[in-house]
Tab-separated table of C-alpha atoms in Angstrom:
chain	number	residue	atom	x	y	z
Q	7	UNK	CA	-18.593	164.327	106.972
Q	8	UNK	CA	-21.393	165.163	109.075
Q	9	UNK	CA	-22.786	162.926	112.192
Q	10	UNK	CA	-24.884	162.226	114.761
Q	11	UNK	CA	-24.378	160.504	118.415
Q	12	UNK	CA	-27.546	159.644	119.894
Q	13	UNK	CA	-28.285	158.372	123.243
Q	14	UNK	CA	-29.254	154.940	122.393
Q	15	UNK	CA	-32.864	153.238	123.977
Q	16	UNK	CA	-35.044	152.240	124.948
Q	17	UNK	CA	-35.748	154.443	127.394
Q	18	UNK	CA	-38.604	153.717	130.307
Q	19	UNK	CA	-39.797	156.667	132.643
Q	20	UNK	CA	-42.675	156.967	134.780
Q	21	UNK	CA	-44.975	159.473	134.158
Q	22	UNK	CA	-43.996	163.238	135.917
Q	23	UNK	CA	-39.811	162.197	135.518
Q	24	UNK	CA	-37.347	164.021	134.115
Q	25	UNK	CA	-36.127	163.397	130.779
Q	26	UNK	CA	-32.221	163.870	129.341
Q	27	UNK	CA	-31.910	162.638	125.610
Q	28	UNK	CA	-28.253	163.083	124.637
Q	29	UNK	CA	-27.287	164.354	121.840
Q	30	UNK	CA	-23.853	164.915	120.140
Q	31	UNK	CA	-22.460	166.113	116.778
Q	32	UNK	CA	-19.810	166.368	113.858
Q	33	UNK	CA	-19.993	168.742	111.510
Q	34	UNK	CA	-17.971	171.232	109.954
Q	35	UNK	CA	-19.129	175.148	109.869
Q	36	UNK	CA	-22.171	175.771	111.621
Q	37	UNK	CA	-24.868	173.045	110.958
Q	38	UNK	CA	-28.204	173.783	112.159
Q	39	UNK	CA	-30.012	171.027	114.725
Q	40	UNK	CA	-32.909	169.206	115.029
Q	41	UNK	CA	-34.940	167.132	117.143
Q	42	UNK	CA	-37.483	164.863	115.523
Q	43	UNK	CA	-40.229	162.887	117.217
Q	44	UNK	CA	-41.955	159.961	115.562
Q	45	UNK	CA	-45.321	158.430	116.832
Q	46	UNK	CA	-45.888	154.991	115.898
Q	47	UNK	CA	-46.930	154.091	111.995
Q	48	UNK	CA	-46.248	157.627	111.279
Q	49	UNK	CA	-43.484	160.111	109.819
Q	50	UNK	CA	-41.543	162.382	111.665
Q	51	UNK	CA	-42.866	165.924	112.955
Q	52	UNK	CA	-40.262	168.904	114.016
Q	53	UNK	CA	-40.560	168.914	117.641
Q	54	UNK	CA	-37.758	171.884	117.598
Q	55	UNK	CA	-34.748	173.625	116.661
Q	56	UNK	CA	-31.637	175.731	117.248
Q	57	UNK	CA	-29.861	177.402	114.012
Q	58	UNK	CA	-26.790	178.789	115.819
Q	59	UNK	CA	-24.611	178.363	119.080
Q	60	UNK	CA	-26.433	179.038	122.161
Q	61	UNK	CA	-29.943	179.098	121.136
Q	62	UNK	CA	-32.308	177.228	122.994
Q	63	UNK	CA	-35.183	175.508	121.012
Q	64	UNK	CA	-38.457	174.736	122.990
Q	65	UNK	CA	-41.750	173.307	122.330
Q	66	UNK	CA	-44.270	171.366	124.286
Q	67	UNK	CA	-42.283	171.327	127.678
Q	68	UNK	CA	-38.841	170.041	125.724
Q	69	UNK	CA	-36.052	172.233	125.063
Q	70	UNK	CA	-32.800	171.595	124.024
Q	71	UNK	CA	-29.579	173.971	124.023
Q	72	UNK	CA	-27.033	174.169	121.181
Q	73	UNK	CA	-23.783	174.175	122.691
Q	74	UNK	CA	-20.700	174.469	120.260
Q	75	UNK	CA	-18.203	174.028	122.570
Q	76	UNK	CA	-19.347	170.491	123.985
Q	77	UNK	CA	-20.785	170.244	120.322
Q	78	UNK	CA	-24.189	168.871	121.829
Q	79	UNK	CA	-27.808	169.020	121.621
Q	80	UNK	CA	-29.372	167.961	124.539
Q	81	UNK	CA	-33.104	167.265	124.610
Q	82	UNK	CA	-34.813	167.361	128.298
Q	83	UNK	CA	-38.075	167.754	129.540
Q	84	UNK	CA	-39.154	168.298	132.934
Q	85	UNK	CA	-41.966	166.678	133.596
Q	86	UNK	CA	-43.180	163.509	131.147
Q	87	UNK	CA	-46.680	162.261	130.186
Q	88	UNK	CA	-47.893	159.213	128.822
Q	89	UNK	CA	-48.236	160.911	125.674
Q	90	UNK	CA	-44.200	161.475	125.251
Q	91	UNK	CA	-44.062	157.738	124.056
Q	92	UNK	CA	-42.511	157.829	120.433
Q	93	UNK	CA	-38.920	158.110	119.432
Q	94	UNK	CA	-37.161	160.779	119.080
Q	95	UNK	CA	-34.796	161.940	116.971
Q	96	UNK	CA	-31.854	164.238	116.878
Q	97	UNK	CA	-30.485	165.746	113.434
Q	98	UNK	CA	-28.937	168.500	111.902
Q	99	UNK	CA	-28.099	170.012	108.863
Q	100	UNK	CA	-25.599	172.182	106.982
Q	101	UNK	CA	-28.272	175.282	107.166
Q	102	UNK	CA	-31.042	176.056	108.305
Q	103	UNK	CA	-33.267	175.904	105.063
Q	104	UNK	CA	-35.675	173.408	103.834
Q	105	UNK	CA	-33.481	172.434	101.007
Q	106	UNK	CA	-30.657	170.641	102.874
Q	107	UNK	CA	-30.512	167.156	103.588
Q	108	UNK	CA	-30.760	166.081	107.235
Q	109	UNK	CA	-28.462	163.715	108.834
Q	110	UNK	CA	-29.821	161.869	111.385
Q	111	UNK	CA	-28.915	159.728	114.767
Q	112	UNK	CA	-30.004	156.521	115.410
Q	113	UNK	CA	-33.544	157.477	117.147
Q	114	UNK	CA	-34.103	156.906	121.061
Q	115	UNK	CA	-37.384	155.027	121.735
Q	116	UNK	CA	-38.929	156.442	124.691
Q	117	UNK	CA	-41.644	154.584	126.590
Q	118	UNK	CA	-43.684	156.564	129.283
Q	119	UNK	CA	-45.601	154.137	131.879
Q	120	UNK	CA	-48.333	155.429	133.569
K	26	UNK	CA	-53.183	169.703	110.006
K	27	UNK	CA	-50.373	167.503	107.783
K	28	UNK	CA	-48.549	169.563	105.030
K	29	UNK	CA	-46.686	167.157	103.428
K	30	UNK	CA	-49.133	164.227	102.122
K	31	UNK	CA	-47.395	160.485	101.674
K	32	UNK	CA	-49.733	158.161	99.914
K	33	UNK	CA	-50.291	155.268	99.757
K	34	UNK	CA	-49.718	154.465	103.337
K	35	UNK	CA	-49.083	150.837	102.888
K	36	UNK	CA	-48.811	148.459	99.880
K	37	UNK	CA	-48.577	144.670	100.375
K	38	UNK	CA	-47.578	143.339	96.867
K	39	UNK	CA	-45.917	140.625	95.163
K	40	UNK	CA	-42.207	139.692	94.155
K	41	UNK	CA	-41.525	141.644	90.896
K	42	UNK	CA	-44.010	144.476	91.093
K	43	UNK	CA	-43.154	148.029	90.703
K	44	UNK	CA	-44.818	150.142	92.971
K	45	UNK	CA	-45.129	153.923	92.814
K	46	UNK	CA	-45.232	156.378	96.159
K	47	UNK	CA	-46.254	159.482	95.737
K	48	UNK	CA	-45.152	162.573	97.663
K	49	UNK	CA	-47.628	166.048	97.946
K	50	UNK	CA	-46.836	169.299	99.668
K	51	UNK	CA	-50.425	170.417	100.334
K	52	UNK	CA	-49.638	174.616	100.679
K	53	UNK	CA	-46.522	175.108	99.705
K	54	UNK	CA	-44.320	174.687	97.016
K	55	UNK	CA	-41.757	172.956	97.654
K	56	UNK	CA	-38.423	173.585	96.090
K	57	UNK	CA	-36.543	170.390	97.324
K	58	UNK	CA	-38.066	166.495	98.318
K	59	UNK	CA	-36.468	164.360	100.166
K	60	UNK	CA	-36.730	160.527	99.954
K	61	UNK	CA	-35.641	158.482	103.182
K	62	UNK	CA	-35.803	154.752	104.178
K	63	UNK	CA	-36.582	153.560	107.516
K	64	UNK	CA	-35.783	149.656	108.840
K	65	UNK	CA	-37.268	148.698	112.078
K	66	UNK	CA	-36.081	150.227	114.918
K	67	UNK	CA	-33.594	152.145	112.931
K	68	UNK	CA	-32.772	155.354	111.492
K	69	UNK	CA	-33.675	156.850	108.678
K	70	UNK	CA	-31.654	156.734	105.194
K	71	UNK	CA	-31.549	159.513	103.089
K	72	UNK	CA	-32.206	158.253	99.278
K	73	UNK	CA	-31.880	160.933	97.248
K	74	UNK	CA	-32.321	164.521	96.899
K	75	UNK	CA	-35.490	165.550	94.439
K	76	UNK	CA	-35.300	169.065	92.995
K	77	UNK	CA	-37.976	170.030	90.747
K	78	UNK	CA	-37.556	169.828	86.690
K	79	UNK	CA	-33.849	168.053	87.395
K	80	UNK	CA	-32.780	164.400	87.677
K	81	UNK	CA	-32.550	163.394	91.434
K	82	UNK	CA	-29.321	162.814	93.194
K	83	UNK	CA	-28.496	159.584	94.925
K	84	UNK	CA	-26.718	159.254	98.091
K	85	UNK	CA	-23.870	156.313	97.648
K	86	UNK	CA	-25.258	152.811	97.735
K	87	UNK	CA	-28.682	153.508	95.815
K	88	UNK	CA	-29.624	152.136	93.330
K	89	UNK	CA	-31.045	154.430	90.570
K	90	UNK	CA	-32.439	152.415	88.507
K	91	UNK	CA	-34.267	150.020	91.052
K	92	UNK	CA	-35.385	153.812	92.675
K	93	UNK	CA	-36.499	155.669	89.893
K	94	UNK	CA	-37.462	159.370	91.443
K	95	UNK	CA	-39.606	161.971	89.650
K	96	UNK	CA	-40.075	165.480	90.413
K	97	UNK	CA	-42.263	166.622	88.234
K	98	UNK	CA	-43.668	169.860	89.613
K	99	UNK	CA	-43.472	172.164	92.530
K	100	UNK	CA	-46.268	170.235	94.970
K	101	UNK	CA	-45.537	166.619	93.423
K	102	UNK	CA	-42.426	163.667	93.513
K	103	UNK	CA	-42.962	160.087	93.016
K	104	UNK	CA	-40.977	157.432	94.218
K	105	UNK	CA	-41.117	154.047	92.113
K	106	UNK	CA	-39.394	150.582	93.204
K	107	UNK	CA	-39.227	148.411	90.120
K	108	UNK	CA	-39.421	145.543	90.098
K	109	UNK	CA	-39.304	145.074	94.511
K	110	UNK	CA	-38.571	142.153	96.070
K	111	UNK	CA	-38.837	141.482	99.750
K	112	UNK	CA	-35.322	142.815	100.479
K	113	UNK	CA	-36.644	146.393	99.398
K	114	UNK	CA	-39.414	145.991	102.483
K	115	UNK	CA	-39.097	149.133	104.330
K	116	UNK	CA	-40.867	152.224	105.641
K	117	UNK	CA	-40.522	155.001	103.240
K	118	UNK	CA	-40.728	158.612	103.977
K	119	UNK	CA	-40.759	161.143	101.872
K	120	UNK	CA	-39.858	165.173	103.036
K	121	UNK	CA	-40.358	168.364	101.355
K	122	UNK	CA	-38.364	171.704	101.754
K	123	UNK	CA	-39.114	175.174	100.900
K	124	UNK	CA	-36.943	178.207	101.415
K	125	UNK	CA	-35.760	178.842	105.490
K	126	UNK	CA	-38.585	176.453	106.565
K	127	UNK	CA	-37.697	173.601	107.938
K	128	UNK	CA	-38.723	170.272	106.082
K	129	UNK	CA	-41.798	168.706	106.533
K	130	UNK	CA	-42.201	164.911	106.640
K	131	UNK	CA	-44.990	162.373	105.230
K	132	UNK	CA	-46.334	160.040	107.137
K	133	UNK	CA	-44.576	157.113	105.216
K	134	UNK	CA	-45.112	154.460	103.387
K	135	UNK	CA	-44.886	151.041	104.693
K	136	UNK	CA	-44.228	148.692	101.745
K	137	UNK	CA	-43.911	144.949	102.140
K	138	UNK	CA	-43.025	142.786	99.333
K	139	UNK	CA	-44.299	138.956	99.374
């Protein structure tokens, strides 16, 4: 079955560093991936995506490659803020629709100090 | 602004009282719901899978008749725990799917059981 290898936390940077989340998969075919980010007492938004090999998904200064032949998703960021703090969360699923179930890692708490 | 709207967004309750959680996509219909449980500092579960006008499906290990899902039309599903007790404490999250789009997720509901 499908699964996800997280880089486990927590994870302390200081504001301005550079961030590597790793990321790895199982799947069979050509899932889709996810990362995930989850602010405190609250559900999860999309932070970004890749739906087939090589795409790069980017949003808010993270981006994250998907490479089939190392079967990762890497999350990095080059620069973090305060505001970063959350966990984060890489997933995929068996398409790229809104109808298929997610499988998720186990989260990566990430705590930005000023 | 929030698509997917998870209410209540915490219930305190008593040993032996069922409590329903409702999930609402806002501008959208969505197709598929997702119901997912969260422990501290862990990942999230999937439940079950919610498609509208059919009976849910359960991922292995859940109960279905201590998590009775309903999915009754295209904006609406509803969550019940009968009958809780304080091992069913959690954060609950409901998601909601719709075509290509990715899902979108509630902002959970934390439940704690006395």
């Amino acid at each position: 079955g499908n699964s996800v290898t997280q880089m486990e936390g927590p994870v302390t940077l200081s504001e301005e560093a550079f961030l590597t989340i790793n990321c790895t998969y199982t799947a069979t075919g050509y899932p889709s991936l996810f990362w995930y980010v989850q602010y405190p007492g609250e559900g999860l938004q999309l932070l970004l995506k890749a739906t087939k090999a090589d795409d790069k998904g980017s949003n808010k200064g993270f981006e994250a490659t998907y490479r089939k032949e190392t079967t990762s998703f890497h999350l990095e960021k080059g620069s973090v803020q305060v505001s970063d703090s959350a966990v984060y969360f890489c997933a995929l699923s068996g398409g790229s629709g809104g109808n298929e179930k997610l499988t998720f890692g186990t989260g990566t708490r990430l705590t930005i100090i000023p | 602004g929030a698509v997917v709207s998870q209410h209540p967004s915490r219930v305190i309750c008593k040993s032996g009282t069922s409590v329903k959680i409702e999930c609402r996509s806002l501008d959208f219909q969505a197709t598929t719901m997702f119901w997912y449980r969260q422990f501290p500092k862990q990942s999230l579960m999937l439940m079950a899978t919610s498609n509208e006008g059919s009976k849910a499906t359960y991922e292995q290990g859940v109960e279905k008749d201590k998590f009775l899902i309903n999915h009754a039309s295209l904006t609406l599903s509803t969550l019940t725990v009968t009958s809780a007790h304080p091992e069913d404490s959690s954060f609950y999250i409901c998601s909601a799917g719709q075509g290509s789009q990715p899902q979108h997720f509630g902002d959970g509901t934390r439940l704690s059981i006395l």
